[in-house]
Structure formats: structure tokens, C-alpha cells
PDB file of C-alpha atoms in Angstrom:
ATOM      1  CA  MET Z1294      34.502  69.282 -43.341  1.00  0.00           C
ATOM      2  CA  ASN Z1295      34.296  71.055 -46.405  1.00  0.00           C
ATOM      3  CA  ALA Z1296      31.405  71.466 -48.890  1.00  0.00           C
ATOM      4  CA  PRO Z1297      31.757  69.918 -52.343  1.00  0.00           C
ATOM      5  CA  THR Z1298      32.534  73.189 -54.821  1.00  0.00           C
ATOM      6  CA  VAL Z1299      29.730  73.011 -56.587  1.00  0.00           C
ATOM      7  CA  PRO Z1300      30.421  73.371 -60.231  1.00  0.00           C
ATOM      8  CA  GLN Z1301      28.923  76.509 -62.123  1.00  0.00           C
ATOM      9  CA  ALA Z1302      27.365  74.149 -65.039  1.00  0.00           C
ATOM     10  CA  VAL Z1303      25.267  72.453 -62.235  1.00  0.00           C
ATOM     11  CA  LEU Z1304      24.101  76.100 -61.223  1.00  0.00           C
ATOM     12  CA  GLY Z1305      22.276  76.551 -64.803  1.00  0.00           C
ATOM     13  CA  GLY Z1306      25.701  77.081 -66.948  1.00  0.00           C
ATOM     14  CA  ALA Z1307      28.816  78.630 -67.937  1.00  0.00           C
ATOM     15  CA  THR Z1308      30.038  81.127 -70.421  1.00  0.00           C
ATOM     16  CA  VAL Z1309      33.633  80.897 -70.713  1.00  0.00           C
ATOM     17  CA  ILE Z1310      36.290  82.818 -73.113  1.00  0.00           C
ATOM     18  CA  ARG Z1311      39.527  82.727 -73.217  1.00  0.00           C
ATOM     19  CA  VAL Z1312      42.417  84.284 -75.521  1.00  0.00           C
ATOM     20  CA  GLN Z1313      45.789  82.854 -74.658  1.00  0.00           C
ATOM     21  CA  THR Z1314      48.988  81.801 -76.644  1.00  0.00           C
ATOM     22  CA  GLU Z1315      48.959  78.616 -74.970  1.00  0.00           C
ATOM     23  CA  ASP Z1316      47.284  75.001 -76.380  1.00  0.00           C
ATOM     24  CA  PHE Z1317      44.447  73.271 -74.881  1.00  0.00           C
ATOM     25  CA  ASP Z1318      43.701  69.939 -73.888  1.00  0.00           C
ATOM     26  CA  VAL Z1319      40.373  69.403 -75.111  1.00  0.00           C
ATOM     27  CA  GLY Z1320      39.457  66.478 -72.981  1.00  0.00           C
ATOM     28  CA  ALA Z1321      40.398  68.545 -69.601  1.00  0.00           C
ATOM     29  CA  GLU Z1322      38.429  71.642 -70.900  1.00  0.00           C
ATOM     30  CA  ILE Z1323      35.679  69.185 -71.649  1.00  0.00           C
ATOM     31  CA  THR Z1324      35.393  67.947 -68.391  1.00  0.00           C
ATOM     32  CA  ARG Z1325      35.713  71.053 -66.512  1.00  0.00           C
ATOM     33  CA  LEU Z1326      32.584  72.633 -68.373  1.00  0.00           C
ATOM     34  CA  ARG Z1327      30.858  69.666 -67.974  1.00  0.00           C
ATOM     35  CA  GLY Z1328      31.533  69.553 -64.394  1.00  0.00           C
ATOM     36  CA  ALA Z1329      28.710  67.091 -62.827  1.00  0.00           C
ATOM     37  CA  ASN Z1330      25.597  68.267 -64.652  1.00  0.00           C
ATOM     38  CA  PRO Z1331      23.449  65.279 -65.050  1.00  0.00           C
ATOM     39  CA  LYS Z1332      21.028  67.398 -67.347  1.00  0.00           C
ATOM     40  CA  ILE Z1333      23.566  67.840 -69.999  1.00  0.00           C
ATOM     41  CA  GLY Z1334      22.968  65.272 -72.778  1.00  0.00           C
ATOM     42  CA  ALA Z1335      24.936  66.459 -75.389  1.00  0.00           C
ATOM     43  CA  VAL Z1336      28.562  67.879 -75.934  1.00  0.00           C
ATOM     44  CA  ALA Z1337      28.916  69.472 -79.132  1.00  0.00           C
ATOM     45  CA  THR Z1338      32.859  70.454 -79.764  1.00  0.00           C
ATOM     46  CA  PHE Z1339      34.835  72.499 -82.576  1.00  0.00           C
ATOM     47  CA  ILE Z1340      38.271  72.408 -83.117  1.00  0.00           C
ATOM     48  CA  GLY Z1341      40.386  74.584 -85.420  1.00  0.00           C
ATOM     49  CA  VAL Z1342      43.481  73.418 -86.565  1.00  0.00           C
ATOM     50  CA  CYS Z1343      46.410  75.107 -88.447  1.00  0.00           C
ATOM     51  CA  ARG Z1344      46.755  74.097 -91.741  1.00  0.00           C
ATOM     52  CA  ASP Z1345      50.457  73.524 -93.750  1.00  0.00           C
ATOM     53  CA  LEU Z1346      47.973  75.194 -97.307  1.00  0.00           C
ATOM     54  CA  ASN Z1347      46.690  78.175 -98.001  1.00  0.00           C
ATOM     55  CA  ASP Z1348      45.712  80.093-101.284  1.00  0.00           C
ATOM     56  CA  GLY Z1349      47.709  77.545-102.918  1.00  0.00           C
ATOM     57  CA  ALA Z1350      50.831  78.397-100.907  1.00  0.00           C
ATOM     58  CA  ASP Z1351      52.929  76.061 -98.544  1.00  0.00           C
ATOM     59  CA  VAL Z1352      52.834  77.611 -95.081  1.00  0.00           C
ATOM     60  CA  SER Z1353      55.729  77.096 -92.920  1.00  0.00           C
ATOM     61  CA  GLU Z1354      53.549  78.999 -89.696  1.00  0.00           C
ATOM     62  CA  MET Z1355      51.091  81.370 -88.694  1.00  0.00           C
ATOM     63  CA  VAL Z1356      51.122  84.486 -86.527  1.00  0.00           C
ATOM     64  CA  LEU Z1357      47.588  85.431 -84.673  1.00  0.00           C
ATOM     65  CA  GLU Z1358      46.914  88.931 -83.706  1.00  0.00           C
ATOM     66  CA  HIS Z1359      43.818  90.327 -82.135  1.00  0.00           C
ATOM     67  CA  TYR Z1360      42.048  93.099 -80.668  1.00  0.00           C
ATOM     68  CA  PRO Z1361      42.978  93.066 -76.699  1.00  0.00           C
ATOM     69  CA  GLY Z1362      39.481  93.773 -74.802  1.00  0.00           C
ATOM     70  CA  MET Z1363      37.474  94.281 -78.011  1.00  0.00           C
ATOM     71  CA  THR Z1364      38.505  90.251 -78.404  1.00  0.00           C
ATOM     72  CA  GLU Z1365      36.908  89.248 -75.240  1.00  0.00           C
ATOM     73  CA  LYS Z1366      33.605  91.812 -75.431  1.00  0.00           C
ATOM     74  CA  ALA Z1367      32.451  90.198 -79.206  1.00  0.00           C
ATOM     75  CA  LEU Z1368      33.084  86.499 -78.520  1.00  0.00           C
ATOM     76  CA  GLY Z1369      31.098  87.708 -75.136  1.00  0.00           C
ATOM     77  CA  ALA Z1370      28.117  89.293 -76.971  1.00  0.00           C
ATOM     78  CA  ILE Z1371      28.548  85.910 -79.917  1.00  0.00           C
ATOM     79  CA  ALA Z1372      27.714  83.547 -77.081  1.00  0.00           C
ATOM     80  CA  ALA Z1373      24.580  85.519 -75.094  1.00  0.00           C
ATOM     81  CA  GLU Z1374      22.995  85.585 -78.734  1.00  0.00           C
ATOM     82  CA  ALA Z1375      23.082  81.509 -78.988  1.00  0.00           C
ATOM     83  CA  ARG Z1376      21.948  81.593 -75.976  1.00  0.00           C
ATOM     84  CA  THR Z1377      18.873  83.685 -76.931  1.00  0.00           C
ATOM     85  CA  ARG Z1378      18.364  80.902 -79.794  1.00  0.00           C
ATOM     86  CA  TRP Z1379      18.714  78.210 -77.967  1.00  0.00           C
ATOM     87  CA  ASP Z1380      18.617  76.292 -75.018  1.00  0.00           C
ATOM     88  CA  LEU Z1381      22.023  75.329 -73.686  1.00  0.00           C
ATOM     89  CA  PHE Z1382      24.046  74.804 -70.661  1.00  0.00           C
ATOM     90  CA  ASP Z1383      27.415  75.848 -71.062  1.00  0.00           C
ATOM     91  CA  ILE Z1384      29.341  77.870 -73.931  1.00  0.00           C
ATOM     92  CA  LEU Z1385      33.306  77.423 -73.970  1.00  0.00           C
ATOM     93  CA  VAL Z1386      35.487  79.271 -77.028  1.00  0.00           C
ATOM     94  CA  VAL Z1387      39.326  79.247 -76.328  1.00  0.00           C
ATOM     95  CA  HIS Z1388      41.222  80.910 -79.176  1.00  0.00           C
ATOM     96  CA  ARG Z1389      45.209  81.050 -79.517  1.00  0.00           C
ATOM     97  CA  VAL Z1390      46.607  84.163 -80.407  1.00  0.00           C
ATOM     98  CA  GLY Z1391      50.646  84.360 -81.249  1.00  0.00           C
ATOM     99  CA  ARG Z1392      52.681  82.142 -83.014  1.00  0.00           C
ATOM    100  CA  ILE Z1393      50.849  78.770 -84.440  1.00  0.00           C
ATOM    101  CA  LEU Z1394      52.461  76.125 -86.352  1.00  0.00           C
ATOM    102  CA  PRO Z1395      50.771  73.764 -88.985  1.00  0.00           C
ATOM    103  CA  THR Z1396      48.926  70.813 -87.320  1.00  0.00           C
ATOM    104  CA  GLU Z1397      48.898  72.962 -84.106  1.00  0.00           C
ATOM    105  CA  GLN Z1398      45.148  73.688 -82.669  1.00  0.00           C
ATOM    106  CA  ILE Z1399      43.852  77.188 -82.883  1.00  0.00           C
ATOM    107  CA  VAL Z1400      40.287  77.446 -81.679  1.00  0.00           C
ATOM    108  CA  LEU Z1401      37.852  75.365 -79.204  1.00  0.00           C
ATOM    109  CA  VAL Z1402      34.494  75.977 -79.259  1.00  0.00           C
ATOM    110  CA  VAL Z1403      32.364  73.601 -76.800  1.00  0.00           C
ATOM    111  CA  VAL Z1404      28.534  73.694 -76.363  1.00  0.00           C
ATOM    112  CA  THR Z1405      26.836  71.905 -73.718  1.00  0.00           C
ATOM    113  CA  SER Z1406      22.671  71.226 -73.779  1.00  0.00           C
ATOM    114  CA  ALA Z1407      20.115  68.804 -73.270  1.00  0.00           C
ATOM    115  CA  HIS Z1408      19.884  67.155 -76.617  1.00  0.00           C
ATOM    116  CA  ARG Z1409      22.062  67.274 -79.766  1.00  0.00           C
ATOM    117  CA  GLY Z1410      20.122  69.345 -82.349  1.00  0.00           C
ATOM    118  CA  GLU Z1411      20.848  72.384 -79.601  1.00  0.00           C
ATOM    119  CA  ALA Z1412      24.521  71.955 -79.300  1.00  0.00           C
ATOM    120  CA  PHE Z1413      25.093  71.045 -82.764  1.00  0.00           C
ATOM    121  CA  HIS Z1414      23.521  74.128 -84.321  1.00  0.00           C
ATOM    122  CA  ALA Z1415      24.734  76.550 -81.405  1.00  0.00           C
ATOM    123  CA  CYS Z1416      28.241  75.146 -82.227  1.00  0.00           C
ATOM    124  CA  GLU Z1417      28.378  76.166 -85.529  1.00  0.00           C
ATOM    125  CA  PHE Z1418      26.356  79.449 -85.081  1.00  0.00           C
ATOM    126  CA  LEU Z1419      29.329  80.672 -83.062  1.00  0.00           C
ATOM    127  CA  MET Z1420      32.103  79.329 -85.502  1.00  0.00           C
ATOM    128  CA  ASP Z1421      30.692  81.091 -88.005  1.00  0.00           C
ATOM    129  CA  TYR Z1422      29.991  84.353 -86.285  1.00  0.00           C
ATOM    130  CA  LEU Z1423      33.685  84.504 -84.543  1.00  0.00           C
ATOM    131  CA  LYS Z1424      34.956  84.029 -88.494  1.00  0.00           C
ATOM    132  CA  THR Z1425      33.369  87.461 -89.177  1.00  0.00           C
ATOM    133  CA  GLN Z1426      32.542  89.304 -85.849  1.00  0.00           C
ATOM    134  CA  ALA Z1427      35.553  88.682 -83.267  1.00  0.00           C
ATOM    135  CA  PRO Z1428      38.954  90.827 -84.396  1.00  0.00           C
ATOM    136  CA  PHE Z1429      41.569  88.101 -84.975  1.00  0.00           C
ATOM    137  CA  TRP Z1430      43.997  88.456 -88.024  1.00  0.00           C
ATOM    138  CA  LYS Z1431      46.375  85.705 -89.354  1.00  0.00           C
ATOM    139  CA  LYS Z1432      49.811  86.567 -90.989  1.00  0.00           C
ATOM    140  CA  GLU Z1433      51.326  83.305 -92.677  1.00  0.00           C
ATOM    141  CA  GLN Z1434      54.957  82.591 -93.485  1.00  0.00           C
ATOM    142  CA  THR Z1435      55.050  81.319 -96.913  1.00  0.00           C
ATOM    143  CA  PRO Z1436      58.170  80.554 -99.276  1.00  0.00           C
ATOM    144  CA  GLU Z1437      57.464  84.201-100.944  1.00  0.00           C
ATOM    145  CA  GLY Z1438      57.111  85.664 -97.798  1.00  0.00           C
ATOM    146  CA  ALA Z1439      55.120  86.837 -94.651  1.00  0.00           C
ATOM    147  CA  ARG Z1440      51.244  88.126 -95.933  1.00  0.00           C
ATOM    148  CA  TRP Z1441      48.400  88.577 -94.137  1.00  0.00           C
ATOM    149  CA  VAL Z1442      45.024  86.057 -94.683  1.00  0.00           C
ATOM    150  CA  ASP Z1443      42.254  87.662 -96.814  1.00  0.00           C
ATOM    151  CA  ALA Z1444      39.126  87.302 -95.799  1.00  0.00           C
ATOM    152  CA  ARG Z1445      36.494  85.051 -97.350  1.00  0.00           C
ATOM    153  CA  ALA Z1446      33.153  86.285 -98.788  1.00  0.00           C
ATOM    154  CA  SER Z1447      32.188  82.032 -97.725  1.00  0.00           C
ATOM    155  CA  ASP Z1448      32.457  83.042 -94.458  1.00  0.00           C
ATOM    156  CA  ASP Z1449      30.035  86.273 -94.830  1.00  0.00           C
ATOM    157  CA  ALA Z1450      27.367  83.923 -96.394  1.00  0.00           C
ATOM    158  CA  ALA Z1451      28.034  80.949 -93.807  1.00  0.00           C
ATOM    159  CA  ALA Z1452      27.143  83.734 -90.949  1.00  0.00           C
ATOM    160  CA  GLU Z1453      24.429  85.616 -93.087  1.00  0.00           C
ATOM    161  CA  ARG Z1454      22.722  82.247 -93.102  1.00  0.00           C
ATOM    162  CA  TRP Z1455      21.816  82.644 -89.522  1.00  0.00           C
ATOM    163  CA  ARG Z1456      20.005  86.022 -90.299  1.00  0.00           C
TER     164      ARG Z1456
ATOM    165  CA  MET C 528      40.599 114.056 -77.962  1.00  0.00           C
ATOM    166  CA  LEU C 529      39.936 109.985 -79.533  1.00  0.00           C
ATOM    167  CA  ASN C 530      42.037 107.078 -79.355  1.00  0.00           C
ATOM    168  CA  VAL C 531      42.289 105.789 -82.115  1.00  0.00           C
ATOM    169  CA  LEU C 532      44.260 102.331 -82.842  1.00  0.00           C
ATOM    170  CA  TYR C 533      45.150 100.116 -86.081  1.00  0.00           C
ATOM    171  CA  PHE C 534      45.652  96.501 -86.563  1.00  0.00           C
ATOM    172  CA  ALA C 535      47.149  94.111 -88.389  1.00  0.00           C
ATOM    173  CA  ARG C 536      47.983  94.730 -92.302  1.00  0.00           C
ATOM    174  CA  LEU C 537      46.695  98.780 -91.689  1.00  0.00           C
ATOM    175  CA  ARG C 538      49.217  98.723 -88.601  1.00  0.00           C
ATOM    176  CA  ASP C 539      51.918  97.695 -90.933  1.00  0.00           C
ATOM    177  CA  THR C 540      51.085  99.940 -94.565  1.00  0.00           C
ATOM    178  CA  LEU C 541      50.378 103.331 -91.775  1.00  0.00           C
ATOM    179  CA  GLY C 542      53.775 102.651 -89.426  1.00  0.00           C
ATOM    180  CA  ARG C 543      51.601 102.825 -86.448  1.00  0.00           C
ATOM    181  CA  ASP C 544      49.498 101.211 -84.022  1.00  0.00           C
ATOM    182  CA  ALA C 545      47.551 103.523 -81.892  1.00  0.00           C
ATOM    183  CA  GLU C 546      47.671 107.721 -82.295  1.00  0.00           C
ATOM    184  CA  ARG C 547      45.849 110.522 -80.366  1.00  0.00           C
ATOM    185  CA  ILE C 548      43.891 112.752 -82.605  1.00  0.00           C
ATOM    186  CA  ASP C 549      41.606 115.790 -81.115  1.00  0.00           C
ATOM    187  CA  LEU C 550      38.207 115.494 -82.529  1.00  0.00           C
ATOM    188  CA  PRO C 551      38.634 117.164 -86.086  1.00  0.00           C
ATOM    189  CA  ALA C 552      36.126 120.132 -86.746  1.00  0.00           C
ATOM    190  CA  GLY C 553      33.065 118.573 -88.856  1.00  0.00           C
ATOM    191  CA  VAL C 554      34.138 115.001 -87.990  1.00  0.00           C
ATOM    192  CA  THR C 555      30.640 113.273 -87.105  1.00  0.00           C
ATOM    193  CA  ASP C 556      30.966 109.834 -87.425  1.00  0.00           C
ATOM    194  CA  VAL C 557      33.905 107.230 -88.653  1.00  0.00           C
ATOM    195  CA  LYS C 558      33.081 107.730 -92.431  1.00  0.00           C
ATOM    196  CA  GLY C 559      33.614 111.336 -91.402  1.00  0.00           C
ATOM    197  CA  LEU C 560      36.746 110.701 -89.714  1.00  0.00           C
ATOM    198  CA  LEU C 561      37.964 107.948 -92.373  1.00  0.00           C
ATOM    199  CA  ASP C 562      37.990 110.968 -94.985  1.00  0.00           C
ATOM    200  CA  TRP C 563      39.732 113.348 -92.328  1.00  0.00           C
ATOM    201  CA  LEU C 564      42.481 110.198 -91.993  1.00  0.00           C
ATOM    202  CA  ARG C 565      42.454 109.943 -96.258  1.00  0.00           C
ATOM    203  CA  ALA C 566      43.214 113.403 -96.758  1.00  0.00           C
ATOM    204  CA  ARG C 567      46.693 112.961 -94.992  1.00  0.00           C
ATOM    205  CA  GLY C 568      47.410 111.319 -98.346  1.00  0.00           C
ATOM    206  CA  ASP C 569      50.190 108.834 -99.092  1.00  0.00           C
ATOM    207  CA  VAL C 570      49.313 105.683 -97.545  1.00  0.00           C
ATOM    208  CA  TRP C 571      46.636 107.158 -95.876  1.00  0.00           C
ATOM    209  CA  ALA C 572      44.835 107.463 -99.261  1.00  0.00           C
ATOM    210  CA  THR C 573      45.596 104.521-100.952  1.00  0.00           C
ATOM    211  CA  GLU C 574      45.409 101.953 -97.486  1.00  0.00           C
ATOM    212  CA  LEU C 575      42.317 103.608 -96.446  1.00  0.00           C
ATOM    213  CA  GLY C 576      41.107 104.737-100.284  1.00  0.00           C
ATOM    214  CA  PRO C 577      38.939 103.033-102.782  1.00  0.00           C
ATOM    215  CA  GLY C 578      38.563  99.216-103.460  1.00  0.00           C
ATOM    216  CA  ARG C 579      40.594  98.426 -99.986  1.00  0.00           C
ATOM    217  CA  SER C 580      38.575  96.722 -97.108  1.00  0.00           C
ATOM    218  CA  VAL C 581      38.382  98.710 -94.058  1.00  0.00           C
ATOM    219  CA  ARG C 582      35.933  97.795 -91.113  1.00  0.00           C
ATOM    220  CA  ALA C 583      35.954 100.142 -87.591  1.00  0.00           C
ATOM    221  CA  ALA C 584      35.071  99.193 -84.050  1.00  0.00           C
ATOM    222  CA  VAL C 585      34.050 102.140 -82.480  1.00  0.00           C
ATOM    223  CA  ASN C 586      34.222 101.753 -77.917  1.00  0.00           C
ATOM    224  CA  GLN C 587      35.094  98.542 -79.046  1.00  0.00           C
ATOM    225  CA  ASP C 588      31.626  97.407 -80.546  1.00  0.00           C
ATOM    226  CA  MET C 589      31.680  96.952 -84.507  1.00  0.00           C
ATOM    227  CA  ALA C 590      30.448 100.164 -86.400  1.00  0.00           C
ATOM    228  CA  GLN C 591      29.440 101.561 -89.514  1.00  0.00           C
ATOM    229  CA  PRO C 592      30.338 104.438 -91.646  1.00  0.00           C
ATOM    230  CA  ASP C 593      27.128 106.562 -89.929  1.00  0.00           C
ATOM    231  CA  THR C 594      28.221 105.337 -86.580  1.00  0.00           C
ATOM    232  CA  PRO C 595      28.599 108.098 -84.463  1.00  0.00           C
ATOM    233  CA  VAL C 596      32.079 109.740 -83.004  1.00  0.00           C
ATOM    234  CA  ARG C 597      32.289 111.709 -79.754  1.00  0.00           C
ATOM    235  CA  ASP C 598      34.948 113.321 -77.854  1.00  0.00           C
ATOM    236  CA  GLY C 599      37.206 110.310 -75.277  1.00  0.00           C
ATOM    237  CA  ASP C 600      36.130 107.012 -78.067  1.00  0.00           C
ATOM    238  CA  GLU C 601      38.406 104.304 -78.620  1.00  0.00           C
ATOM    239  CA  ILE C 602      38.402 104.323 -82.570  1.00  0.00           C
ATOM    240  CA  ALA C 603      39.264 101.182 -84.319  1.00  0.00           C
ATOM    241  CA  PHE C 604      40.264 100.706 -87.806  1.00  0.00           C
ATOM    242  CA  PHE C 605      41.646  97.209 -89.356  1.00  0.00           C
ATOM    243  CA  PRO C 606      41.079  94.737 -92.165  1.00  0.00           C
ATOM    244  CA  PRO C 607      38.379  92.273 -92.217  1.00  0.00           C
ATOM    245  CA  VAL C 608      38.758  89.722 -89.507  1.00  0.00           C
ATOM    246  CA  THR C 609      39.942  86.105 -89.994  1.00  0.00           C
ATOM    247  CA  GLY C 610      40.267  84.513 -87.036  1.00  0.00           C
ATOM    248  CA  GLY C 611      39.269  81.092 -86.397  1.00  0.00           C
TER     249      GLY C 611
END
């Protein structure tokens, strides 16, 4: 008889970083991440979604570009930093690249912990740092043509809060 | 030899995504390399010039102007990131 596979989460928590063109199923991702870990009491989730409007212009689609290699390295470093600040079980970051249409999902962050405070804080921290440290760039298609999205000062300010 | 990469708006404007450059004499850090690239003039002077936000990474870590540049390094230049 084969021994049941022990989910990595039971062994102390997993950090999973994925960059992909395909969409993701939030429910399936959470189920797989949690595994059967009975120590998890909180799961915080953030989903970033593509809007049809940005800076006053209609957006019909966007194309997300990244720096392969550095992206995974930067996201791994951000996750490691979160673990030094809060007591966490699992961290999952899935970020899509390529062509994305309004209403489609762009990014997923899931954090599991014993209690909600740690999961909420870590989830927000991960997104704030991702927005300013991970090498992704958005190009939007608008009626006036394609344009690169400019970084926002408010994103820098959000990341600065955690220093 | 340096492996220099350009992303997003910089790649579009500069017309290339990568190039190999012999480490120029006197270049020891990111700022030195940027100055050397700007000296090519034309779009290089404007796109990498004053008033343009340019970020850099050395060997896939975010870098500062004084981050050292050594032979064999992978140096990337790009605009501020806009993921998420």
C-alpha cells in the first residue's frame, strides 16, 4: 500500500511563485496550498483584476511583460522578507504575463497563517512590494493607441509604509 | 563583456532588447555605464537622460547608481515597474 502523499504545507509551509500566461483558478489554488494542514486558521487572498479604464482612457486590453529570471528571484526575496516579519505557513504568488483583457485576473497572492492578523498584513505587504520591486511592465491598448503604464507615486508610498 | 538588457518602454525607444558591450574603460558602476550609454547621443541621450525615470538591475537584483559593475555582469535597464 502506498503511503499518502504528505502535503508540503504540513511540513512547515510552502512558498510557491509562478509566472504564467494562463488564467488561474483561485479555489483550486487555495485548496492545493492549504493541503491538509490543521494548524492553518487563516487564509488571506488578494486578486488583482484588469479594468477597462485607466488614467481617463478606455482600455481594451493590456500586455504584461516581465524580466524572466529576475521576476522569480525578486518575488522569492519578497516572500522571504514576509516570513521574517510574520509567522506564516504558506505563501503563493501567481502573476500572469502576456495579453490580458478587462475583467480577467492578473495576480493572485495567498497567505496562510494561524491567525488572521498575520495573513492580512503579509498579504498586503507582498502586494505593496510586488508593485514596486518585481520587474513587470504593463502596456495598455487605448483608442489613441498603445501606451506604457506609468508607475504611481502612491505605490511607492504604499511600499514605504513597511520600512 | 557585459550582457546589457533593455525592457518595456526603453526597449521600444532604443530599438533593441539586448547587446553585449566590452566593459568600457573607466566604467565601474551603474551610473558610469549609464553615462557611457548616454554619450551615444540621439535617443540614448534623451531616453536615459535627465527627467527620465530609469531603473537598473545588476545580475537580476535591483541596483543603485553606485552599484558596482564588473566584467561578466548582466545589467538591465528599465522604467519603474508597473505589475500587480
